Structures are given as C-alpha cells and as structure tokens.
mmCIF file of C-alpha atoms in Angstrom:
data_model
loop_
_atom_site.group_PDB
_atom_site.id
_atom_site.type_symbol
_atom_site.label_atom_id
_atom_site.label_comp_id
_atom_site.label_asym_id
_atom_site.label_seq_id
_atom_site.Cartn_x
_atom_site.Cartn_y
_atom_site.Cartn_z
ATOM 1 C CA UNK N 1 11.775 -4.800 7.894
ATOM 2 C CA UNK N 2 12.108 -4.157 4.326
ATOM 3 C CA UNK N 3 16.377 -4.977 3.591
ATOM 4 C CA UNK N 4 18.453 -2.541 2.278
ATOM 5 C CA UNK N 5 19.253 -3.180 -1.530
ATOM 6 C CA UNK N 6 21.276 -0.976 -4.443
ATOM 7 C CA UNK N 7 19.636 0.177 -7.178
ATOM 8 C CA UNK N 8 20.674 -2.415 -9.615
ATOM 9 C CA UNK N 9 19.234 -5.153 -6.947
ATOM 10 C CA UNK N 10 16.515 -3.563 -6.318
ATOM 11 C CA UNK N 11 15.631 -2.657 -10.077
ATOM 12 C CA UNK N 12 15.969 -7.069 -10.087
ATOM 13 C CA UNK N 13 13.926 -7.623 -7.230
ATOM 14 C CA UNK N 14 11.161 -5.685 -8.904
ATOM 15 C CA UNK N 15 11.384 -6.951 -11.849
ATOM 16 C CA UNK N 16 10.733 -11.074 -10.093
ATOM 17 C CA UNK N 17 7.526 -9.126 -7.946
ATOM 18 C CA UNK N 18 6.111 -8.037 -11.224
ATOM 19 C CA UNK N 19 6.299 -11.804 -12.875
ATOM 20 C CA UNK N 20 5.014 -13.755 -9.893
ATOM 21 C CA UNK N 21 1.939 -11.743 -9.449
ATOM 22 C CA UNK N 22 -0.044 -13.159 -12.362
ATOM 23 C CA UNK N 23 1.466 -16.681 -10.792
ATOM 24 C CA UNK N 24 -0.289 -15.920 -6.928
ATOM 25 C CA UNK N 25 -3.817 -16.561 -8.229
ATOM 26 C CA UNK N 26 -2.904 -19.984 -9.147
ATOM 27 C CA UNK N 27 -0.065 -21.128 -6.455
ATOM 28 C CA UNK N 28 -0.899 -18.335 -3.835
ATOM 29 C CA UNK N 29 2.529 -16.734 -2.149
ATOM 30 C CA UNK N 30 4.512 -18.941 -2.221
ATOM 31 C CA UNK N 31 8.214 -20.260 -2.642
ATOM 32 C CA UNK N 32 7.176 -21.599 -6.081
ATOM 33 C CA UNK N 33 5.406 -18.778 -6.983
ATOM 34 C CA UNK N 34 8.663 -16.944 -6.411
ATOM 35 C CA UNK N 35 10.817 -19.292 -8.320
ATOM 36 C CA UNK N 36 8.473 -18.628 -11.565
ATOM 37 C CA UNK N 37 9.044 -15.137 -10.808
ATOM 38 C CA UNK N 38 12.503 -15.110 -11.046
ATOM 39 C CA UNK N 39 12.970 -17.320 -13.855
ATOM 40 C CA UNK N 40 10.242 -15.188 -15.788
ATOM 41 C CA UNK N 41 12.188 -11.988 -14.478
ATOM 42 C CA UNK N 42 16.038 -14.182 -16.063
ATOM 43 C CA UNK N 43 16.985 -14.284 -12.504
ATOM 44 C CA UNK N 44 19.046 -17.506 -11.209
ATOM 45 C CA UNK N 45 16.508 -19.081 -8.533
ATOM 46 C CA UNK N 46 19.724 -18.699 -5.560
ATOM 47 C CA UNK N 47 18.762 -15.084 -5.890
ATOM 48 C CA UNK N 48 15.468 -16.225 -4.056
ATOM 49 C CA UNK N 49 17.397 -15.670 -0.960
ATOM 50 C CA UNK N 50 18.560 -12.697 -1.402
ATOM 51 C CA UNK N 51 16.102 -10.710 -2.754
ATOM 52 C CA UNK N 52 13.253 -12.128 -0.464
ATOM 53 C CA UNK N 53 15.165 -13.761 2.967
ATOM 54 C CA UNK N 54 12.012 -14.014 4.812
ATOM 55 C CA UNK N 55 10.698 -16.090 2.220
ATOM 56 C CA UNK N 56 6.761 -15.250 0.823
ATOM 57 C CA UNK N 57 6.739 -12.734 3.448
ATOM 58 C CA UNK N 58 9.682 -10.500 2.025
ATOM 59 C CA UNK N 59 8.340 -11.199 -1.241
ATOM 60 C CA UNK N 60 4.610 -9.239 -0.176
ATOM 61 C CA UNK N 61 6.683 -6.820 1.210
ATOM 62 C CA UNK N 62 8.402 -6.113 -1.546
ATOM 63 C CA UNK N 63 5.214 -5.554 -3.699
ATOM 64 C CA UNK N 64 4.066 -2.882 -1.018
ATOM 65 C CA UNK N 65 7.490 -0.926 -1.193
ATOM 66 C CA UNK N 66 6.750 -1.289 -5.165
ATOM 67 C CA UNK N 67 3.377 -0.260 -5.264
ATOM 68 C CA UNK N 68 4.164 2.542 -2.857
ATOM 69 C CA UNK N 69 6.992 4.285 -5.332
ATOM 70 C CA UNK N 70 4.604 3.609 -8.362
ATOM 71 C CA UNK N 71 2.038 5.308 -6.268
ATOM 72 C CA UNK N 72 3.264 8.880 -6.745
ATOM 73 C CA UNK N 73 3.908 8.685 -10.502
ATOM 74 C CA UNK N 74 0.957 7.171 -11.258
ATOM 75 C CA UNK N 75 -1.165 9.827 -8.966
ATOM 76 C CA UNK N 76 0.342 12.657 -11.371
ATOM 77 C CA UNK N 77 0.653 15.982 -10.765
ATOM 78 C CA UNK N 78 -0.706 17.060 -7.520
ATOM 79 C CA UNK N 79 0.426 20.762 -6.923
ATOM 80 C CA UNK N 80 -2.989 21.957 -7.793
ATOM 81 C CA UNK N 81 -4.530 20.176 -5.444
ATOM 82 C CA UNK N 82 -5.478 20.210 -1.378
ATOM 83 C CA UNK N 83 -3.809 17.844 0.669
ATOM 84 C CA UNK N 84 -7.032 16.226 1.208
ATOM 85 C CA UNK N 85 -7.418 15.823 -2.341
ATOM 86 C CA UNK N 86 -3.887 14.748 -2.812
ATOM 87 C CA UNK N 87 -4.205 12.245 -0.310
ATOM 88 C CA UNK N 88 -7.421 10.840 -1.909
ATOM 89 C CA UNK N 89 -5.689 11.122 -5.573
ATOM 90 C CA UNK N 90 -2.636 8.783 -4.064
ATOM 91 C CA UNK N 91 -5.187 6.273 -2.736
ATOM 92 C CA UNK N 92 -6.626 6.142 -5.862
ATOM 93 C CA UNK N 93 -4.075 5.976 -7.398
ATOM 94 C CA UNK N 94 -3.247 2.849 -5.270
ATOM 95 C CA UNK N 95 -6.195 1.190 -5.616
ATOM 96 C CA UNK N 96 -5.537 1.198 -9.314
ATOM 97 C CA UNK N 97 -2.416 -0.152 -8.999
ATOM 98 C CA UNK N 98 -3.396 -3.219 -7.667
ATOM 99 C CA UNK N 99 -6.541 -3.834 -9.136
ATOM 100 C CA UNK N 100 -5.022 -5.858 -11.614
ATOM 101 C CA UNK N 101 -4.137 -8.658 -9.012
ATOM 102 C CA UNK N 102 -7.300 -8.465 -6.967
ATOM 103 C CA UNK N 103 -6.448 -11.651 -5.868
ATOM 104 C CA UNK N 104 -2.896 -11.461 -5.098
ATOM 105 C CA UNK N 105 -3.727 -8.751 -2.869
ATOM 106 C CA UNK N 106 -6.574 -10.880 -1.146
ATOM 107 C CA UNK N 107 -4.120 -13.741 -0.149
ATOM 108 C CA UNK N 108 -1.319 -11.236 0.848
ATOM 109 C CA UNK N 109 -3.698 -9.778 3.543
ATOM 110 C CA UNK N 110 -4.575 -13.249 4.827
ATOM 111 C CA UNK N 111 -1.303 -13.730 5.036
ATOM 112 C CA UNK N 112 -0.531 -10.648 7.272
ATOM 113 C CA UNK N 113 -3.350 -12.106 8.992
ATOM 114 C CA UNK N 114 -1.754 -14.527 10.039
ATOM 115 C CA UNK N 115 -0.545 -14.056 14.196
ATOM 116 C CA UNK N 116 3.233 -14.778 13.295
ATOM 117 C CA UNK N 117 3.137 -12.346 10.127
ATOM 118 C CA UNK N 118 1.361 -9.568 12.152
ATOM 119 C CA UNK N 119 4.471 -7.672 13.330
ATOM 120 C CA UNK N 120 5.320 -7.445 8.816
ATOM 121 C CA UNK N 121 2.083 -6.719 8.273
ATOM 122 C CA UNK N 122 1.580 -3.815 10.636
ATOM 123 C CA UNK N 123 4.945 -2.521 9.449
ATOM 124 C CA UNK N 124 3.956 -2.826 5.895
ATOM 125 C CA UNK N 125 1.005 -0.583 6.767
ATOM 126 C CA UNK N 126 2.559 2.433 8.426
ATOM 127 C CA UNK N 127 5.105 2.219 5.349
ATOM 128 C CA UNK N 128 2.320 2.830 3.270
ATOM 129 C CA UNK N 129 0.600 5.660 5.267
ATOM 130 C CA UNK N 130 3.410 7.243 5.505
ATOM 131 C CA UNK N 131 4.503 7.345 1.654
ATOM 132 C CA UNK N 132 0.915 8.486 0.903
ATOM 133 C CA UNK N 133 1.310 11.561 2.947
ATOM 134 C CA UNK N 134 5.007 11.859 1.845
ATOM 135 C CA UNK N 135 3.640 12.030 -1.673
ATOM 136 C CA UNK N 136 1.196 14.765 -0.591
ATOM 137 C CA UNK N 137 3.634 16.838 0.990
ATOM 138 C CA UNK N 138 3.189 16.303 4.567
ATOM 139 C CA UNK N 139 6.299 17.678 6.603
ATOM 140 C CA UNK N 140 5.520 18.274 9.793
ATOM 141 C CA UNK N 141 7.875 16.469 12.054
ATOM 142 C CA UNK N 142 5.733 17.036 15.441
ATOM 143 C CA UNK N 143 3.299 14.517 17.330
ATOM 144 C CA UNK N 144 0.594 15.471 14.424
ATOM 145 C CA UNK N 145 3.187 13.427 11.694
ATOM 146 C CA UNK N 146 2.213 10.350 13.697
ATOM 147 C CA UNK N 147 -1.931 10.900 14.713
ATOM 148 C CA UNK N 148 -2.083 11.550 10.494
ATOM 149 C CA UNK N 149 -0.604 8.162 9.074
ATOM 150 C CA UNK N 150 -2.685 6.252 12.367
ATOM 151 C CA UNK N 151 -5.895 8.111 11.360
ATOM 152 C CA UNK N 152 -5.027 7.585 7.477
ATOM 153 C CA UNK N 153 -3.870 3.938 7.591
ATOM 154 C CA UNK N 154 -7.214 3.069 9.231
ATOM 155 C CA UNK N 155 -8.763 4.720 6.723
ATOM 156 C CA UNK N 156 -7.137 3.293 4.100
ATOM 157 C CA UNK N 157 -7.416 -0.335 5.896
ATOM 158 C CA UNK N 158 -11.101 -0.443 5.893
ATOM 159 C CA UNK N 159 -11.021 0.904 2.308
ATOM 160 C CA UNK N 160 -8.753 -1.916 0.637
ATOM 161 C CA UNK N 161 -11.190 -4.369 3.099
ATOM 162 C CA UNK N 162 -14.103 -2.562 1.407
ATOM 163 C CA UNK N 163 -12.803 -3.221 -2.404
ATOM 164 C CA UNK N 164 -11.507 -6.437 -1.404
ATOM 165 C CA UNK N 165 -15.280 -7.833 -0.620
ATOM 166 C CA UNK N 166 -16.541 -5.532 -3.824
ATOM 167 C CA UNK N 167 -17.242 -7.609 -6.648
ATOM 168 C CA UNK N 168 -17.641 -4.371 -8.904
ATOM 169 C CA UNK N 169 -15.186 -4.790 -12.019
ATOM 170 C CA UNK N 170 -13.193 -1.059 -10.817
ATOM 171 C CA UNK N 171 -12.783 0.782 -8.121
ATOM 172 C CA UNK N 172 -15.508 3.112 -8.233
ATOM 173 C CA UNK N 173 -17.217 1.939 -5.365
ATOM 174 C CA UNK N 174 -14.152 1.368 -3.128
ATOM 175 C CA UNK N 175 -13.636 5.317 -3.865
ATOM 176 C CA UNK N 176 -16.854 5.923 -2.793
ATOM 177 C CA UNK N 177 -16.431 4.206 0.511
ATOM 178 C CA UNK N 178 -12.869 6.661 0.952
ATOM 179 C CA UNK N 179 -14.758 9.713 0.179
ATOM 180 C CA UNK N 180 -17.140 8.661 2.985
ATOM 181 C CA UNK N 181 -14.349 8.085 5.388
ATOM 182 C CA UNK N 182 -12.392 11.245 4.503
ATOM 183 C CA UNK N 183 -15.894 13.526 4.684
ATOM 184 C CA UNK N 184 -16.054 11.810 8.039
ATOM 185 C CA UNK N 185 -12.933 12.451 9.204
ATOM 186 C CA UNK N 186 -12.970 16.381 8.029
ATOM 187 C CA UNK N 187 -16.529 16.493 9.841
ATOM 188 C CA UNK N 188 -14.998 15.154 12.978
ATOM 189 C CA UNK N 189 -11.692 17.687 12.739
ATOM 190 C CA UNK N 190 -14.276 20.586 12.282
ATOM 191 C CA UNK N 191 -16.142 19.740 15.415
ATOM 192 C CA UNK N 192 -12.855 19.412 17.436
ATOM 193 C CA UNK N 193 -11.882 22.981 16.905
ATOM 194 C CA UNK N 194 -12.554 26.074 19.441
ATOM 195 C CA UNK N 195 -14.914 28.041 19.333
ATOM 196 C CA UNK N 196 -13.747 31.201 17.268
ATOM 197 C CA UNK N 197 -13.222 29.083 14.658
ATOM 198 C CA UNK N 198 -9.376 28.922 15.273
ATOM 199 C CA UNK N 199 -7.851 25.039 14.948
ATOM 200 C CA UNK N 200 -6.792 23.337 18.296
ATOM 201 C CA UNK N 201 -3.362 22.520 19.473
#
C-alpha cells in the first residue's frame, strides 16, 4: 500500500526516485541504491525510512505512483481522441517514460516476482490500470469499472513483458505488440454483442 504523504514529502520522495534510478543498473534496488538517491536528491539518509518503510519495495512503488502522474502530462491532450486511442496514447506514453531505465524496470519486475513481493506487485498493477483509464476518462462506477482495468492490466502486462525482452533501441515494436492486443480485444467485444448490433449488458 502506497503511504499517505503531503505534498512537500511527496515532492522529496520524488525527487530521491528520480536520482537512484540511473544508480539500479549498477547496485539493483536496493538500500544503497536508495541512500545515493537521497543524498543525490540533498535528503538526510534517516529520511530512508520514511519515505520508503518497506524498504526497496516502497521505493519501486514509489516510481509506479510517479510514473503513473507523469503519465497523463506526458500523453498530452487527449480530448480529440477515442477512449481506445486515449488508452493506447497513455500506454505509450508510459512506455516512454520508462524507457530510459530499461533496466531498472527489468529488476523491479523480478522483484515483484518474487512470492513475498507478489501481494505489492499485484497492487502496483491495478494502480496503474486504473490511472490509465482515469486519464482517459473512464467513470463508470458499475461492475464494467472493474472487468476494464483486469482486461487492460493484462494487456498492458504482456506488453511491458514484450518490450522488456525487445532489444529494439524504442518502443516501436512494444507498440506494435499493444495495437495487436487492443485490435484483439475490440474484435473479441464485437463478437460478444447481440445480434441487432446493440452492445450486451
């Protein structure tokens, strides 16, 4: 569970996940990667248990709850657009984020691999599913809010495990790989509906 933090804190605790990611290739996550963090970020290194009380596992937490408010500025303006397209312009927009620490992202999801760090790692998924289609301006507060972010975090699962085994240099192919899942998934919702044409329950 991510913890509850003001502004200010959370403005520091952002600031320490943004300076240890170019330290995880070298030291992985870990409790020294967070102490460079901090002291990159001018935070005292007591603050460790603060901002991250679970240790390494806060700490990739953290970086999902940061990537997934970055995710919505960085997607842009999406008014224009479908929600299918939005969705797919917030995963891309995801996917770019990270790119840049290919490899911190790598040994965060063997971490959540991990049986103990399962219950985090599960959490930290539906968090993200669920700020993608906040972002694209799902509302709907019926059992449908809940069969979208299971259907979408799969979806988005098997892409990140897609562009995690790509060794292309961007994320063109990974984005290839979505727009097969999503053409998938619109094929399957078409074939679910009545005949008539008229969308089931």
């Amino acid at each position: 569970m991510m913890e509850a933090l003001s502004e200010s804190d959370r403005a520091g605790r952002d600031a320490a996940i943004r300076a240890i990611l170019p330290v995880v290739p070298r030291h992985g996550w870990t409790a020294r990667s967070i102490a460079a963090g901090l002291e990159a970020a001018g935070l005292p290194p007591d603050e460790a248990s603060f901002l991250f009380p679970r240790g390494v596992t806060s700490a990739v937490e953290a970086w999902l709850d940061l990537t997934d408010r970055d995710m919505a500025e960085a997607a842009g303006d999406l008014d224009a657009l479908r929600t299918p397209q939005r969705v797919r312009a917030l995963v891309a927009a995801r996917l770019r984020l990270i790119a840049p620490h290919k490899e911190a992202a790598r040994q965060a999801l063997a971490l959540f691999a991990l049986p103990w760090n399962a219950p985090a790692g599960l959490r930290g998924a539906a968090r993200t599913a669920d700020a993608i289609w906040n972002a694209a301006g799902d509302t709907s507060a019926d059992i449908s809010r809940y069969t979208r972010r299971a259907t979408l975090g799969a979806i988005y699962g098997a892409t990140l495990a897609f562009w995690l085994r790509d060794d292309s240099e961007d994320v063109g192919p990974a984005l290839a790989f979505l727009d097969r899942r999503l053409a998938g998934l619109a094929r399957a919702q078409r074939c679910r509906r009545p005949a008539g044409g008229a969308k089931a329950a």
